[in-house]
Coordinates of C-alpha atoms in Angstrom, one line a residue:
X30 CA 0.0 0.0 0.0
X31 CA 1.6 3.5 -1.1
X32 CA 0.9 7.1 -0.7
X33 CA 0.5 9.6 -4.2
X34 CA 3.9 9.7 -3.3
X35 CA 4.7 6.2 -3.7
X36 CA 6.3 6.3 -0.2
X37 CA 5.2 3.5 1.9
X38 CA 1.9 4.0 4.1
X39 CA 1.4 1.6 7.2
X40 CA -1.0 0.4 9.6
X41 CA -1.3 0.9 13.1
X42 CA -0.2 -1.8 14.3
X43 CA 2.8 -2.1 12.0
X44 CA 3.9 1.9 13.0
X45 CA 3.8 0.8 16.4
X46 CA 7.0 -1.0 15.8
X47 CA 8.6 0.5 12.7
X48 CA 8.6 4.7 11.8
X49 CA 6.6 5.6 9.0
X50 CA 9.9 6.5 6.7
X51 CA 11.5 3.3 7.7
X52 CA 13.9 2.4 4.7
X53 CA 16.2 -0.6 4.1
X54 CA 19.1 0.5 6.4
X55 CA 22.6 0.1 6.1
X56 CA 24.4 -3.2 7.4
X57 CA 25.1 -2.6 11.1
X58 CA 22.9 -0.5 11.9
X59 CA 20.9 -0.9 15.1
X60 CA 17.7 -1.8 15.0
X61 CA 16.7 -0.5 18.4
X62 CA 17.4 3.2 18.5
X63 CA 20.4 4.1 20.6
X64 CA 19.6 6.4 24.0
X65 CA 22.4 9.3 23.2
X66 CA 22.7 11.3 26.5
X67 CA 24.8 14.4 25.4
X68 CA 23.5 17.4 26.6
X69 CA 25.9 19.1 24.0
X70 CA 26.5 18.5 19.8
X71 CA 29.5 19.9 17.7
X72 CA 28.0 22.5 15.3
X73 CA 28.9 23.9 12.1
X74 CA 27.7 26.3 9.5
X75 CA 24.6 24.6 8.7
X76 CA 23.5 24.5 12.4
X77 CA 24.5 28.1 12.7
X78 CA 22.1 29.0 9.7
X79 CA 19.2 27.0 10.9
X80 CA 19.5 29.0 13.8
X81 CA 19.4 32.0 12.4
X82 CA 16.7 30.9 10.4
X83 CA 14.6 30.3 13.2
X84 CA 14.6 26.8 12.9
X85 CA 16.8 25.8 15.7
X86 CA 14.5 21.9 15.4
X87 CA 16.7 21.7 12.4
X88 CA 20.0 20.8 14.3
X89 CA 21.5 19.0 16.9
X90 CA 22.9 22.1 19.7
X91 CA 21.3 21.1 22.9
X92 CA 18.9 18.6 24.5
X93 CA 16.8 21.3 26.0
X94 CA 15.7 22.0 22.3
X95 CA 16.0 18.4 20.7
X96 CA 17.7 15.4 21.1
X97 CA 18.2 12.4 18.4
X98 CA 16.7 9.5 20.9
X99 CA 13.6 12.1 21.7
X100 CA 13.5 12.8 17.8
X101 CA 13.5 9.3 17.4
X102 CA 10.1 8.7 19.4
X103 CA 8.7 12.0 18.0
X104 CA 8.7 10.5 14.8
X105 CA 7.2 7.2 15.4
X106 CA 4.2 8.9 17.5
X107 CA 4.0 12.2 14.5
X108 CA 3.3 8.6 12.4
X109 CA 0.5 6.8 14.7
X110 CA -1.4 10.3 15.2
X111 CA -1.3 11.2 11.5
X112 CA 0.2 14.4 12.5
X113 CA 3.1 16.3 10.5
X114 CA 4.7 17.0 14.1
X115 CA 4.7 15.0 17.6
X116 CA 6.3 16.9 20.8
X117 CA 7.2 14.7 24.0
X118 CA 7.6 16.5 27.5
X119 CA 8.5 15.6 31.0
X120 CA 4.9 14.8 32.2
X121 CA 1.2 14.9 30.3
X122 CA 0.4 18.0 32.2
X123 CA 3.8 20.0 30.7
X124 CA 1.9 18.8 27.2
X125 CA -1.1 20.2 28.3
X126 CA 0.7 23.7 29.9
X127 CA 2.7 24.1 26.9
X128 CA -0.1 24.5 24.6
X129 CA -2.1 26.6 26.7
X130 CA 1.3 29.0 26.8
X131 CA 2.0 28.6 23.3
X132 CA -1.6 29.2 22.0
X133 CA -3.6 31.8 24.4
X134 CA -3.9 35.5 24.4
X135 CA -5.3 38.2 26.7
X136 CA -9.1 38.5 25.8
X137 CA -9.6 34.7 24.6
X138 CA -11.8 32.2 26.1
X139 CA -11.5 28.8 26.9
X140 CA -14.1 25.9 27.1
X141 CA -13.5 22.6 28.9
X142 CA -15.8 19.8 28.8
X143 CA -16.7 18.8 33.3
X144 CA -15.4 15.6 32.4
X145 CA -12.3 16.0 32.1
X146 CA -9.5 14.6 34.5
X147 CA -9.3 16.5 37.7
X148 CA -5.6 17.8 37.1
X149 CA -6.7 19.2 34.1
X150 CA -9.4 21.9 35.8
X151 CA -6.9 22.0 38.2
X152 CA -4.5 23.6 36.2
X153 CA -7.4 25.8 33.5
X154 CA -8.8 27.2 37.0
X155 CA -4.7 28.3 38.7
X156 CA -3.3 29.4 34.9
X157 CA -5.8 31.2 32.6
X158 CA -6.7 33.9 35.1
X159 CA -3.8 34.8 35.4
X160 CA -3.3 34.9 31.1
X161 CA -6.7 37.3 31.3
X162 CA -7.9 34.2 29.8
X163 CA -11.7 33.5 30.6
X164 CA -12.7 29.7 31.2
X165 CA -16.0 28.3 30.4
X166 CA -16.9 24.6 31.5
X167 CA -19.5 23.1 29.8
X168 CA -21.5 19.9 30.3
X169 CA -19.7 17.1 28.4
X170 CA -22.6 16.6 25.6
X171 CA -25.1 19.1 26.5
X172 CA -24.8 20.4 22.7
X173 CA -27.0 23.5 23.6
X174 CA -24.7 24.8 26.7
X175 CA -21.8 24.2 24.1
X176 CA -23.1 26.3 21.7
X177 CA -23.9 29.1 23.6
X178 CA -20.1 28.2 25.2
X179 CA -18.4 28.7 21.9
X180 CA -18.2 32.1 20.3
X181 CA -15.7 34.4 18.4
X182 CA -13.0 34.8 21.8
X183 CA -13.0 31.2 21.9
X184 CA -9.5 29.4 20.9
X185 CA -9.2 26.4 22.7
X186 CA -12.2 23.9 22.8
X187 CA -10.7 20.7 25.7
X188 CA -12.1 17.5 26.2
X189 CA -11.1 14.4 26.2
X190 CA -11.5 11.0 24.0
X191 CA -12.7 8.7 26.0
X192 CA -13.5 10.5 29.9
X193 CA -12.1 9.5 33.1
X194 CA -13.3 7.8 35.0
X195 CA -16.8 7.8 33.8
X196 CA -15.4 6.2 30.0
X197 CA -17.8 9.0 28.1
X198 CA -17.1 9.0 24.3
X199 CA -16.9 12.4 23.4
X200 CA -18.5 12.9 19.5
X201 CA -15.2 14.3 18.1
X202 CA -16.7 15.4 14.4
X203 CA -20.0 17.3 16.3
X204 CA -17.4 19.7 18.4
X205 CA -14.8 20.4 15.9
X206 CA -17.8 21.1 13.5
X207 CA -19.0 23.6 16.2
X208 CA -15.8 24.8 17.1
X209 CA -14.9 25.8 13.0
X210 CA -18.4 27.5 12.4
X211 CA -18.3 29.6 16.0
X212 CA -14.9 30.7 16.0
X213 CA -11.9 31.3 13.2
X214 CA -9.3 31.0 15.4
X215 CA -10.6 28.0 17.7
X216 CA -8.9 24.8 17.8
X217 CA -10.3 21.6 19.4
X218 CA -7.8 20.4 21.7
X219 CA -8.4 16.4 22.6
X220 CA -6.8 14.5 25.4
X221 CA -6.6 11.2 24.1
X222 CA -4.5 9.4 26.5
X223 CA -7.3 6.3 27.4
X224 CA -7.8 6.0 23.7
X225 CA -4.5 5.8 22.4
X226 CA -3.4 6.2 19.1
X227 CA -4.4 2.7 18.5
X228 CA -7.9 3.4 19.5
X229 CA -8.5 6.5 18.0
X230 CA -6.6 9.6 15.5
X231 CA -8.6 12.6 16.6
X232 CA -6.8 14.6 13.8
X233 CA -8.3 12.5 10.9
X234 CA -11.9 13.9 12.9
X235 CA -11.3 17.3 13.1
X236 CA -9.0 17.9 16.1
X237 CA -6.2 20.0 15.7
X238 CA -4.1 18.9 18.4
X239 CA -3.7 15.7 20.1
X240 CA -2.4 15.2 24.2
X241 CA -1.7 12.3 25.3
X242 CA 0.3 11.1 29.4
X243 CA 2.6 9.0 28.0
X244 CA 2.7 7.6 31.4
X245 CA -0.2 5.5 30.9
X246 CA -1.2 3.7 27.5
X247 CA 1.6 4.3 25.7
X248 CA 4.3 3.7 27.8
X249 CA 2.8 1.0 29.2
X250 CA 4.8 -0.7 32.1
X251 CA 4.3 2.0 34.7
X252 CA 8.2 3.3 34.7
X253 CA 8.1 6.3 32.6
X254 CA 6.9 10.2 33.1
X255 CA 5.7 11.8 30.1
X256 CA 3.6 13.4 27.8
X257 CA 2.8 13.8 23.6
X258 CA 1.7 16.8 22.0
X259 CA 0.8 16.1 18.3
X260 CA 0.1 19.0 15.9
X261 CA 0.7 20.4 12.3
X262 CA 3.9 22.0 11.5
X263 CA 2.8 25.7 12.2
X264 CA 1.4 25.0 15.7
X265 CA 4.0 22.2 16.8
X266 CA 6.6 24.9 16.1
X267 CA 4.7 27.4 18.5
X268 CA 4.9 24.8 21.2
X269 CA 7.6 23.1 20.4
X270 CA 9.3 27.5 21.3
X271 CA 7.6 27.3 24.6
X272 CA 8.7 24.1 25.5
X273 CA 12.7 24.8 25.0
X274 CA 11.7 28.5 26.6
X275 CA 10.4 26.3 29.5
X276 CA 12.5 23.5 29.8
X277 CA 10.0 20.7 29.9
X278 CA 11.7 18.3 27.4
X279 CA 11.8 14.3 28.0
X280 CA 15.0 12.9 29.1
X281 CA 16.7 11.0 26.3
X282 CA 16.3 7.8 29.2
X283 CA 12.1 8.5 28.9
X284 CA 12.1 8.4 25.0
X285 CA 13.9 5.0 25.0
X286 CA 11.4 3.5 27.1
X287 CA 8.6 5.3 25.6
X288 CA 9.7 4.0 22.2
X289 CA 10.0 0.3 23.6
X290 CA 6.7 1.2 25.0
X291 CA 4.4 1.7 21.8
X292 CA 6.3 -1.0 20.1
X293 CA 3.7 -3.4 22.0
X294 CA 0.8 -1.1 22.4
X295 CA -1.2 -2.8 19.8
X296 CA -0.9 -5.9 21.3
X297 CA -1.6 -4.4 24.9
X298 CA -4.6 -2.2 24.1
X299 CA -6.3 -5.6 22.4
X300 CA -6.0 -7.3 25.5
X301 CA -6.8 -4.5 27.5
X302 CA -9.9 -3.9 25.2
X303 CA -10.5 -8.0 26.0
X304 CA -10.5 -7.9 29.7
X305 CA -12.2 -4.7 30.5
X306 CA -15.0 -6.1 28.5
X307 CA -14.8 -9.5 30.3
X308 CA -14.9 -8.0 33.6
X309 CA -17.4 -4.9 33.2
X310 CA -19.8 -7.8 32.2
X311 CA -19.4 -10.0 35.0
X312 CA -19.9 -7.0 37.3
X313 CA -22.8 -5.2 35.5
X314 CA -24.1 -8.9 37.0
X315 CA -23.4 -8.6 40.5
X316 CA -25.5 -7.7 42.8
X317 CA -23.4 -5.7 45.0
X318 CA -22.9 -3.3 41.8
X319 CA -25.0 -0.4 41.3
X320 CA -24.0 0.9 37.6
X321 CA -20.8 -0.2 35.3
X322 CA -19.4 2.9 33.4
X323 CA -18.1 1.4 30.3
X324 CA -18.3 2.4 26.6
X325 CA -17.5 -0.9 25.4
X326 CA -20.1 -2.3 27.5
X327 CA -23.6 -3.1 25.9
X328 CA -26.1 -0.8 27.2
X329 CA -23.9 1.8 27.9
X330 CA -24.9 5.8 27.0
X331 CA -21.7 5.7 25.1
X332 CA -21.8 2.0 23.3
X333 CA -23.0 3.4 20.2
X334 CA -20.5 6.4 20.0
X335 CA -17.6 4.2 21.0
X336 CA -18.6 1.6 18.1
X337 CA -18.6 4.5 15.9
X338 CA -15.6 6.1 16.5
X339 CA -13.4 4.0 18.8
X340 CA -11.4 0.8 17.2
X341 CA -10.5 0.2 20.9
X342 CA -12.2 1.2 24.0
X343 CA -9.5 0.4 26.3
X344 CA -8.9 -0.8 30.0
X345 CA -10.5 2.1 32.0
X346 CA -14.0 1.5 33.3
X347 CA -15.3 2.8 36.7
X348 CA -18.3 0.9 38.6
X349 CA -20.4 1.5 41.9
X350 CA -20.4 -0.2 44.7
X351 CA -23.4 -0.5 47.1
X352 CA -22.9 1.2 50.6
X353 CA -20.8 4.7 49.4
X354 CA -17.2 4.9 49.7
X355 CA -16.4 2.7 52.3
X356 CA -17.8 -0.1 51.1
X357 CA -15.7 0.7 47.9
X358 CA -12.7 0.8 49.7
X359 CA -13.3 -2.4 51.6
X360 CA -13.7 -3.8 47.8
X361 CA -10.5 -2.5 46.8
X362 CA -8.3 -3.4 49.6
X363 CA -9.7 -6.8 49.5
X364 CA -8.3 -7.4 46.0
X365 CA -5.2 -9.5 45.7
X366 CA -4.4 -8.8 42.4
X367 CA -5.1 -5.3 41.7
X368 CA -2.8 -2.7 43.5
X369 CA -4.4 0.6 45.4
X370 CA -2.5 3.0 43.4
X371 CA -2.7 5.7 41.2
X372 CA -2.3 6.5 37.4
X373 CA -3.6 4.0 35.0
X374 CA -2.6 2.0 31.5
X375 CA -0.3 -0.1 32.8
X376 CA 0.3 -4.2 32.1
X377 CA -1.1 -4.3 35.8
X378 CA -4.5 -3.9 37.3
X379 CA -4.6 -0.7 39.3
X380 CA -8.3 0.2 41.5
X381 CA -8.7 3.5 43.2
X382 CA -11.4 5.9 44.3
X383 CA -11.6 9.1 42.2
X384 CA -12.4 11.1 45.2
X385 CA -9.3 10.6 46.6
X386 CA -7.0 10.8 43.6
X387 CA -8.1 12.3 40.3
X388 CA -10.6 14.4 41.3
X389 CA -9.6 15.3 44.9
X390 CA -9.0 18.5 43.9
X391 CA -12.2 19.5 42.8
X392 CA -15.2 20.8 45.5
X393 CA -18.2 18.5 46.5
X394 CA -20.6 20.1 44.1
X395 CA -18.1 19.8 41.3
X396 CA -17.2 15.8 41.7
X397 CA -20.8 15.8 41.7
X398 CA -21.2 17.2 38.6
X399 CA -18.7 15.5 36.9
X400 CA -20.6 11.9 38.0
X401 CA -17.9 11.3 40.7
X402 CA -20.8 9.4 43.3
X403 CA -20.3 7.7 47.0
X404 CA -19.1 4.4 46.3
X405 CA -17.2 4.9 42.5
X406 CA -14.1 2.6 42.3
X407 CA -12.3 3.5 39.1
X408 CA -10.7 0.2 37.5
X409 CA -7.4 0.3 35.1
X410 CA -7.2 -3.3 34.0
X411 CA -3.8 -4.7 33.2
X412 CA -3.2 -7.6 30.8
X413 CA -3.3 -10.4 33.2
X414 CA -5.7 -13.3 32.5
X415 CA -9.6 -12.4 32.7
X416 CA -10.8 -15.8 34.9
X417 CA -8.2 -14.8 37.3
X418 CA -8.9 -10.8 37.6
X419 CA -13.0 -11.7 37.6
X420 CA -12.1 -14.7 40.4
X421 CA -10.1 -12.1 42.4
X422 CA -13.4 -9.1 42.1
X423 CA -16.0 -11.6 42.7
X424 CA -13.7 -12.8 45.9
X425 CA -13.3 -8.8 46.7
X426 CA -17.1 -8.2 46.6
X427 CA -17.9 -10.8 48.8
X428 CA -15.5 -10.1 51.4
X429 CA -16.0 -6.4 51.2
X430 CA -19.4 -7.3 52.3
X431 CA -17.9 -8.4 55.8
X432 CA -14.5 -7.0 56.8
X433 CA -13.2 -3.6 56.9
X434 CA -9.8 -5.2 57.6
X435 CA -6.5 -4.7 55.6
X436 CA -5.7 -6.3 51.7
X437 CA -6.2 -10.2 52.0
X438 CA -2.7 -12.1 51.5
X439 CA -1.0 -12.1 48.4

């Protein structure tokens, strides 16, 4: 399969592993990309002209601007996303702060879909004040509230993919329709970290930039910081000038990993996609559950959407347990498999409550809002077998039942 071009054009699961301008290298090379740590490169009068030019990207001077392992990964993800530039930082929240810097003005506007993760609020509500920005959260598909949301100040529209913890599919083509017709200089911004480039490109419907926290999906393995910001050219470069300004590049050591990462997340995000189905069924059975939040669950408010738009729906669910939050953490610290921790998209099964991690730092009334009820247990499942992850939550739920004690035995 070729481009107009004639050069070759791959699928998903085959850029995963290889960059999208592989070509037949030279004997000896190495297959795995090398980690080159040098903070410093010799320069001539090429380097000296790119720089001059304003296109510093262009050479090899200093790994606060670029470095050939980062350049490396960049690559490979500017490939998966369909983008003509990728951008990796030091966490997903530098991604997300370096396109609010790079892109906002005094006088604009900002709208953020409520269900987004709690960081990201976090971070809109301390920053964009402060820019003479105005922010404006919206419900996540009440279309009329959006609508009146959006006008002629607005340039960033944010939401996410697929939501946490709640697993909303946001319809991407509806918003960046709205978003082009209310506003010339408004660009749909998409946090698509639980979708993953192998669930969904936002750019090929109408995004114009791309977020993910490498940390979770892409990674993979739970031992690298990071974050992805994929764009055109023209708005990569704006970033890409306030990330250098800033400082918060990825450590040549993260890109390694992150490339090893993605060179399996195919794989991972079909299993993933396999268990969370498995085990959202088993508990939308139980009767200790009170609702399953799952878009690749049948019956779901987002089923349909997910189908449409989603060619995986990932490993993040959230359900709710009967008896509030203490009955929930009874659940979770009965599990034997799972581990009480934080972040999510990792080969192991993580459970935590949202009201004490991702949305902790929002008030009552706004967890309650964004569907944050007494009792949710978000649910990252890992890639371990299904009968022995729904064994281990059908053991959980009946103990939690009995005992407020301590995590059973391992």
């Amino acid at each position: 399969m070729t481009t107009d071009g004639g050069a070759p054009e791959f699928r998903t699961r085959t850029l995963c592993v290889h960059r999208a301008d592989a070509r037949g290298a030279h004997a000896g090379a190495p297959v795995v990309a090398p980690v080159v740590r040098s903070t410093v490169f010799h320069l001539d009068d090429a380097a000296y002209a790119s720089r001059r030019a304003g296109r510093a990207y262009e050479s090899y001077a200093y790994g606060r601007e670029t470095n050939p392992t980062v350049e490396n990964v960049e690559g490979r993800l500017a490939a998966l996303e369909g983008a003509e530039r990728a951008l990796v930082f030091a966490s997903g929240m530098a991604a997300l702060h370096g396109v609010l810097m790079a892109t906002l003005e005094r006088g604009d506007n900002v709208v953020v879909a409520q269900q987004v993760y709690g960081g990201t609020l976090s971070l809109a509500r301390a920053l964009l004040p402060r820019l003479g920005v105005e922010l404006r959260v919206v419900e996540f598909d009440d279309e009329n509230e959006q609508r009146a949301s959006v006008d002629a100040r607005t340039r960033l529209f944010l939401c996410e993919s697929i939501s946490n913890p709640l697993s909303a599919v946001t319809d991407l083509p509806r918003i960046a329709a709205l978003v082009a017709e209310r506003s010339e200089r408004g660009l749909l911004v998409v946090d698509a970290t639980l979708a993953s480039p192998v669930g969904q490109r936002p750019l090929a419907l109408g995004a114009h930039v791309v977020l993910h926290s490498a940390t979770k999906y892409l990674g993979g393995h739970s031992d690298l910081t990071g974050g992805v910001v994929a764009a055109d050219a023209e708005l990569a470069h704006l970033v890409w000038t306030w990330r250098t300004s800033a400082g918060g590049c990825m450590d040549p050591d993260g890109a390694a990993l992150l490339d090893r990462g993605i060179k399996t997340l195919a794989l991972r995000m079909r299993v993933h996609t396999e268990n969370a189905t498995r085990l959202t069924r088993f508990l939308a059975a139980h009767p200790r559950v009170v609702a399953v939040h799952y878009c690749g669950l049948e019956g779901d408010p987002s089923f349909d959407r997910g189908q449409r738009l989603l060619d995986e729906t990932g490993g993040l669910f959230s359900f709710v347990v009967d008896g509030g939050d203490d009955a929930a953490l009874r659940v979770i610290r009965s599990l034997r498999l799972a581990a009480e921790a934080a972040s999510l998209g990792g080969v192991e099964t993580f459970a935590s409550r949202p009201v004490d991690l991702s949305h902790a730092y929002l008030e009552p009334d706004e967890r309650a809002r964004a569907g944050i009820v007494p009792g949710l247990v978000r649910i990252s499942v890992g890639i371990e077998d299904i009968d022995d992850l729904v064994a281990d939550f059908a053991q959980a739920l009946d103990a939690g039942t009995e005992s407020s004690s301590a995590r059973a035995p391992r």
